[in-house]
CSV table of N, CA, C and O in Angstrom, one decimal:
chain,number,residue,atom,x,y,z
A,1,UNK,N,5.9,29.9,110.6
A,1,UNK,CA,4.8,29.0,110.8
A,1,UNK,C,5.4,27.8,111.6
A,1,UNK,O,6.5,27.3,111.4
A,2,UNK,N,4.6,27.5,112.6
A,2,UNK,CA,5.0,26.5,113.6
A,2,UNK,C,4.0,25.2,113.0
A,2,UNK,O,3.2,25.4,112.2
A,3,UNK,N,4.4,23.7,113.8
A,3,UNK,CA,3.3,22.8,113.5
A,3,UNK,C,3.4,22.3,114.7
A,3,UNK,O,4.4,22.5,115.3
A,4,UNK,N,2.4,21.5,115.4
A,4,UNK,CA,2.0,20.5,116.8
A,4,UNK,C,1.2,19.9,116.5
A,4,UNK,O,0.6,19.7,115.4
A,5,UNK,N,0.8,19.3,117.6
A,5,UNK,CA,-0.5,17.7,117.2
A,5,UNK,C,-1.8,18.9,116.8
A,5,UNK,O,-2.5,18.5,115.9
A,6,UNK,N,-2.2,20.2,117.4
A,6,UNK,CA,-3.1,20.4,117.2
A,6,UNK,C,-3.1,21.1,115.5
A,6,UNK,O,-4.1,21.3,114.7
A,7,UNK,N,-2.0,21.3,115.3
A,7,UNK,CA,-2.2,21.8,113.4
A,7,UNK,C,-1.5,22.6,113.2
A,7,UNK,O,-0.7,22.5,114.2
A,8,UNK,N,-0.9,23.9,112.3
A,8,UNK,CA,-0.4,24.6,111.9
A,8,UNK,C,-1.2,26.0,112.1
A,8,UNK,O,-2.4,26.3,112.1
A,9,UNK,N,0.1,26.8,112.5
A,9,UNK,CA,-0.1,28.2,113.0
A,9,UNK,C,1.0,29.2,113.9
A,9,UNK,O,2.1,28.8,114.4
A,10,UNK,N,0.6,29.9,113.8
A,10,UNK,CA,2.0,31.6,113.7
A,10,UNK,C,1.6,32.2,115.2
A,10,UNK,O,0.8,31.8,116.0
A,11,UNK,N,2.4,33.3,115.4
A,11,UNK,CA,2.0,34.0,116.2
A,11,UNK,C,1.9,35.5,115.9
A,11,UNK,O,2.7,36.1,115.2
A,12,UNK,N,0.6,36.0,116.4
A,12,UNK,CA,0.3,37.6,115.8
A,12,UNK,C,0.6,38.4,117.1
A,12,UNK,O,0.8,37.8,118.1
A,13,UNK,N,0.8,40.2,117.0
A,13,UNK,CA,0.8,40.6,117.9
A,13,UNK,C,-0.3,41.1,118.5
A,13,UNK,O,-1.2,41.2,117.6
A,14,UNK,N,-0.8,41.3,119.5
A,14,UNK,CA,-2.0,41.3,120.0
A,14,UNK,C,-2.0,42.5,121.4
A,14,UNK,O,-2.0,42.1,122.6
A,15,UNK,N,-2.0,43.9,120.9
A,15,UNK,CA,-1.7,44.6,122.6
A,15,UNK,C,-0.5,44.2,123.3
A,15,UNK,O,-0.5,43.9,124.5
A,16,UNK,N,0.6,44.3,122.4
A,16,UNK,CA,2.2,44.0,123.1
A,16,UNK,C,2.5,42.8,123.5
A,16,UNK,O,3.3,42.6,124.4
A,17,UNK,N,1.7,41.8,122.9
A,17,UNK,CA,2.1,40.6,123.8
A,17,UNK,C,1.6,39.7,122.1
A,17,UNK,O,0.7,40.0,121.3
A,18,UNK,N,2.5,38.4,122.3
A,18,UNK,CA,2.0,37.3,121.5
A,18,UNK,C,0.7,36.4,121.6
A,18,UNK,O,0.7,35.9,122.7
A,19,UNK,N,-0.2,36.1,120.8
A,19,UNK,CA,-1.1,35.0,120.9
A,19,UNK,C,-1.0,34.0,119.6
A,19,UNK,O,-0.4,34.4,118.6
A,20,UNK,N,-1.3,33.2,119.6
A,20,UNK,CA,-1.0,31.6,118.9
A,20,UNK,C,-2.5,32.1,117.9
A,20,UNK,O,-3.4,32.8,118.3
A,21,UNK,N,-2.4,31.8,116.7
A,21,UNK,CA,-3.2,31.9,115.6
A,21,UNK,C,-3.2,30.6,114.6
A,21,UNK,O,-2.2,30.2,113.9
A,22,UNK,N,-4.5,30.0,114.7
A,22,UNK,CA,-4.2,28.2,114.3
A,22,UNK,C,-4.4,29.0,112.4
A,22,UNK,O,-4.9,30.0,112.0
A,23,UNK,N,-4.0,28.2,111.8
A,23,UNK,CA,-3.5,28.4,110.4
A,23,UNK,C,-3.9,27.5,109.2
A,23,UNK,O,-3.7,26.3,109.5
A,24,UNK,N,-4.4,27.6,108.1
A,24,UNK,CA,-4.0,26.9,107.1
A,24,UNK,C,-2.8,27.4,105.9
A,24,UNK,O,-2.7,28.6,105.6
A,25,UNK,N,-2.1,26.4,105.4
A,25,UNK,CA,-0.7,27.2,104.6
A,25,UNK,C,-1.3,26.7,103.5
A,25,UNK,O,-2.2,25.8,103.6
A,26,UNK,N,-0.8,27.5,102.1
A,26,UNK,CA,-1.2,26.9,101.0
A,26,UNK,C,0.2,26.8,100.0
A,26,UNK,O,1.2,26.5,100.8
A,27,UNK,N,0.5,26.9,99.2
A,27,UNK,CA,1.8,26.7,98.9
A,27,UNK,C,2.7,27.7,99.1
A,27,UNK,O,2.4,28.9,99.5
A,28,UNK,N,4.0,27.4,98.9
A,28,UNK,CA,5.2,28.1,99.4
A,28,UNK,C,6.0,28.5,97.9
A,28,UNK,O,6.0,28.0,96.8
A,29,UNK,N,6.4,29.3,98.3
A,29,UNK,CA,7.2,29.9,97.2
A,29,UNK,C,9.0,30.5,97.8
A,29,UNK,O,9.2,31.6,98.2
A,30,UNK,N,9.6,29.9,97.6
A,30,UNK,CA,11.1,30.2,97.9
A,30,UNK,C,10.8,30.3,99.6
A,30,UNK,O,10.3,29.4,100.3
A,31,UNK,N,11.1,31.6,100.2
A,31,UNK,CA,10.9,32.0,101.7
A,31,UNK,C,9.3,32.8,102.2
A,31,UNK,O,9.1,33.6,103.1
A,32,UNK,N,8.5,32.4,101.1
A,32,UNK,CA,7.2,32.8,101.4
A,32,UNK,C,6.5,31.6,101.4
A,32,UNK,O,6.9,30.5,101.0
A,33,UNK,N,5.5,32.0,102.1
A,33,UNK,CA,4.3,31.2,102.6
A,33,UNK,C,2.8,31.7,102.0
A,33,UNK,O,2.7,33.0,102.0
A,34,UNK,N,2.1,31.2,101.6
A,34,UNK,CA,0.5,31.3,101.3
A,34,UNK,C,0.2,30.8,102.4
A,34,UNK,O,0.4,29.7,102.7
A,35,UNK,N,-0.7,31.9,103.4
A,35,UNK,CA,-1.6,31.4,104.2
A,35,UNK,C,-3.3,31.7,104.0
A,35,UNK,O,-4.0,32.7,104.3
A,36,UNK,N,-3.4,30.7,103.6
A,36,UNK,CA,-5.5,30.7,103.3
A,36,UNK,C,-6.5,30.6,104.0
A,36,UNK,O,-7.7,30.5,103.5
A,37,UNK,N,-6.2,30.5,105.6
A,37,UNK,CA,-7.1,30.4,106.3
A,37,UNK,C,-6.3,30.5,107.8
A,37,UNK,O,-5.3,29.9,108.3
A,38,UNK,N,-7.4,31.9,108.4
A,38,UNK,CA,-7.1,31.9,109.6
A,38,UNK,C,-6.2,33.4,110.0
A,38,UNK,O,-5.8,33.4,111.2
A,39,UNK,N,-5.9,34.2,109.4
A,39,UNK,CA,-5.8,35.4,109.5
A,39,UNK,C,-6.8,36.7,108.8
A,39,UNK,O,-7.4,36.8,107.7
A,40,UNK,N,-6.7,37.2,109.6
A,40,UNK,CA,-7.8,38.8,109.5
A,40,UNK,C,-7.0,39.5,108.7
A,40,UNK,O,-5.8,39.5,109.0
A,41,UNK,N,-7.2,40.2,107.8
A,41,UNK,CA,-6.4,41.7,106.9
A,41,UNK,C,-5.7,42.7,108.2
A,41,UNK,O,-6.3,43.1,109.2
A,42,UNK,N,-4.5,42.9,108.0
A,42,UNK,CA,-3.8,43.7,109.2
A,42,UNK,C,-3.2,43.3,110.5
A,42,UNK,O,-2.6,44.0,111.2
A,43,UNK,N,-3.3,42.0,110.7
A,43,UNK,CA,-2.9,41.2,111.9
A,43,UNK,C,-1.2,41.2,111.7
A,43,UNK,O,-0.6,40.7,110.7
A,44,UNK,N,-0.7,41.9,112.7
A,44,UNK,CA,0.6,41.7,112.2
A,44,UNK,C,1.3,39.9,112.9
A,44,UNK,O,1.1,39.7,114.1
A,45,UNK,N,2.0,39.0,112.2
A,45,UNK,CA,2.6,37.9,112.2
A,45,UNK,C,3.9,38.2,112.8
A,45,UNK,O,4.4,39.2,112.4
A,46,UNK,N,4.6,37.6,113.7
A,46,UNK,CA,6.0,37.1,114.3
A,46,UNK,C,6.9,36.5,112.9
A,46,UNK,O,6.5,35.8,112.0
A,47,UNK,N,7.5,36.6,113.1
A,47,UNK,CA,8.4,36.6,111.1
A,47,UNK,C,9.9,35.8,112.0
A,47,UNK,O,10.5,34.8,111.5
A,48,UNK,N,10.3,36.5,113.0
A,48,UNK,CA,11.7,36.2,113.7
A,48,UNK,C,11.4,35.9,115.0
A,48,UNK,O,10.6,36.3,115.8
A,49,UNK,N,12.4,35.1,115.3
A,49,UNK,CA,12.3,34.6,116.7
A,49,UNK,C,11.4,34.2,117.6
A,49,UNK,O,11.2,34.5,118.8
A,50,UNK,N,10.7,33.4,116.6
A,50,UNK,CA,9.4,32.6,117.1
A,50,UNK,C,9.3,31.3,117.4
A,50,UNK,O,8.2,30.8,117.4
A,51,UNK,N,10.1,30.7,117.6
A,51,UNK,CA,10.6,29.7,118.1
A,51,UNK,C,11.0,29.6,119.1
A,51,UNK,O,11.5,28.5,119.4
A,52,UNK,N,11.0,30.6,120.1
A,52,UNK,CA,11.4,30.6,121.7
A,52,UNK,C,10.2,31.2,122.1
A,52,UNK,O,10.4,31.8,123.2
A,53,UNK,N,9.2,31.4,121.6
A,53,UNK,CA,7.8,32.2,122.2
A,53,UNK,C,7.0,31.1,122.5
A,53,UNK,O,7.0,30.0,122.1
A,54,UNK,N,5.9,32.0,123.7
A,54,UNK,CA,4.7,31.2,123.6
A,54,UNK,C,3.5,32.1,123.9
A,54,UNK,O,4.0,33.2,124.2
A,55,UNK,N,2.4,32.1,123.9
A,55,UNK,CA,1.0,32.5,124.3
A,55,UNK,C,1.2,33.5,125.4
A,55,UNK,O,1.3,33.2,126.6
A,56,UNK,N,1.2,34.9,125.0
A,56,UNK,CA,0.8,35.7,126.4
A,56,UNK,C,3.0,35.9,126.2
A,56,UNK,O,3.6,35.6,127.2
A,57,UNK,N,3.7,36.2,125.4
A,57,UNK,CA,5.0,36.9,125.9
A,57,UNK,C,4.8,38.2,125.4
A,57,UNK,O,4.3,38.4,124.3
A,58,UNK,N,5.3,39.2,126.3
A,58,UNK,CA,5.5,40.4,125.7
A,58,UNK,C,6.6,40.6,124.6
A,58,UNK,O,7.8,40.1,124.5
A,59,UNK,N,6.1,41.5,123.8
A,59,UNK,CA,7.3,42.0,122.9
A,59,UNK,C,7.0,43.2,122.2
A,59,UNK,O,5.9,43.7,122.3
A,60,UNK,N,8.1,43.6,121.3
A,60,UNK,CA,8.3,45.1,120.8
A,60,UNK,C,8.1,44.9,119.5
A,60,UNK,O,8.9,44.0,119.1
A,61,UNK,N,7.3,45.4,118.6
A,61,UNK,CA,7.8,45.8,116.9
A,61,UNK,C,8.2,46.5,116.8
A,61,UNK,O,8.1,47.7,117.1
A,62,UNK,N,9.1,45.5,116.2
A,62,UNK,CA,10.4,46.7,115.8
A,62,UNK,C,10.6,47.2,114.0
A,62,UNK,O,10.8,48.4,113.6
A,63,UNK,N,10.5,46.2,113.5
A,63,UNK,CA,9.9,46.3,111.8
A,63,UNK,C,9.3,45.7,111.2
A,63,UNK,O,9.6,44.5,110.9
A,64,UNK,N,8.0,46.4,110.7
A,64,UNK,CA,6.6,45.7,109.5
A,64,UNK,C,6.6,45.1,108.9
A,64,UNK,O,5.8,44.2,108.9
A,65,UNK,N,7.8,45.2,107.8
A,65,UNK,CA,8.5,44.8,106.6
A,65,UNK,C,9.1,43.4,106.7
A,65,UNK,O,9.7,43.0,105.8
């Protein structure tokens, strides 16, 4: 989970390429996150190396888990 002036939010994969998904978090637990608003059931999330991404990069999954 990323934060900026406009709020909190992740990036999902979307047709080989990343898009920006605005977020609500709810509490954290050790290296997990509750997120309660703003993702669809199945949307897969950027977990690693998302901090050098932006809107529209291509990339590969590589693992779900």
């Amino acid at each position: 989970m990323r934060t900026d002036r406009r709020g909190e939010y992740v990036y999902v994969v979307k047709n080989g390429r990343v898009a920006r998904k605005d977020i609500i978090s709810g509490q954290r637990f050790d290296d997990l996150l509750e997120i309660v608003k703003g993702l669809q059931p199945g949307e897969n999330i950027v977990k690693r190396g998302f901090m050098n991404l932006k809107s529209d990069t291509p990339v590969t999954v590589v693992n779900k888990d």
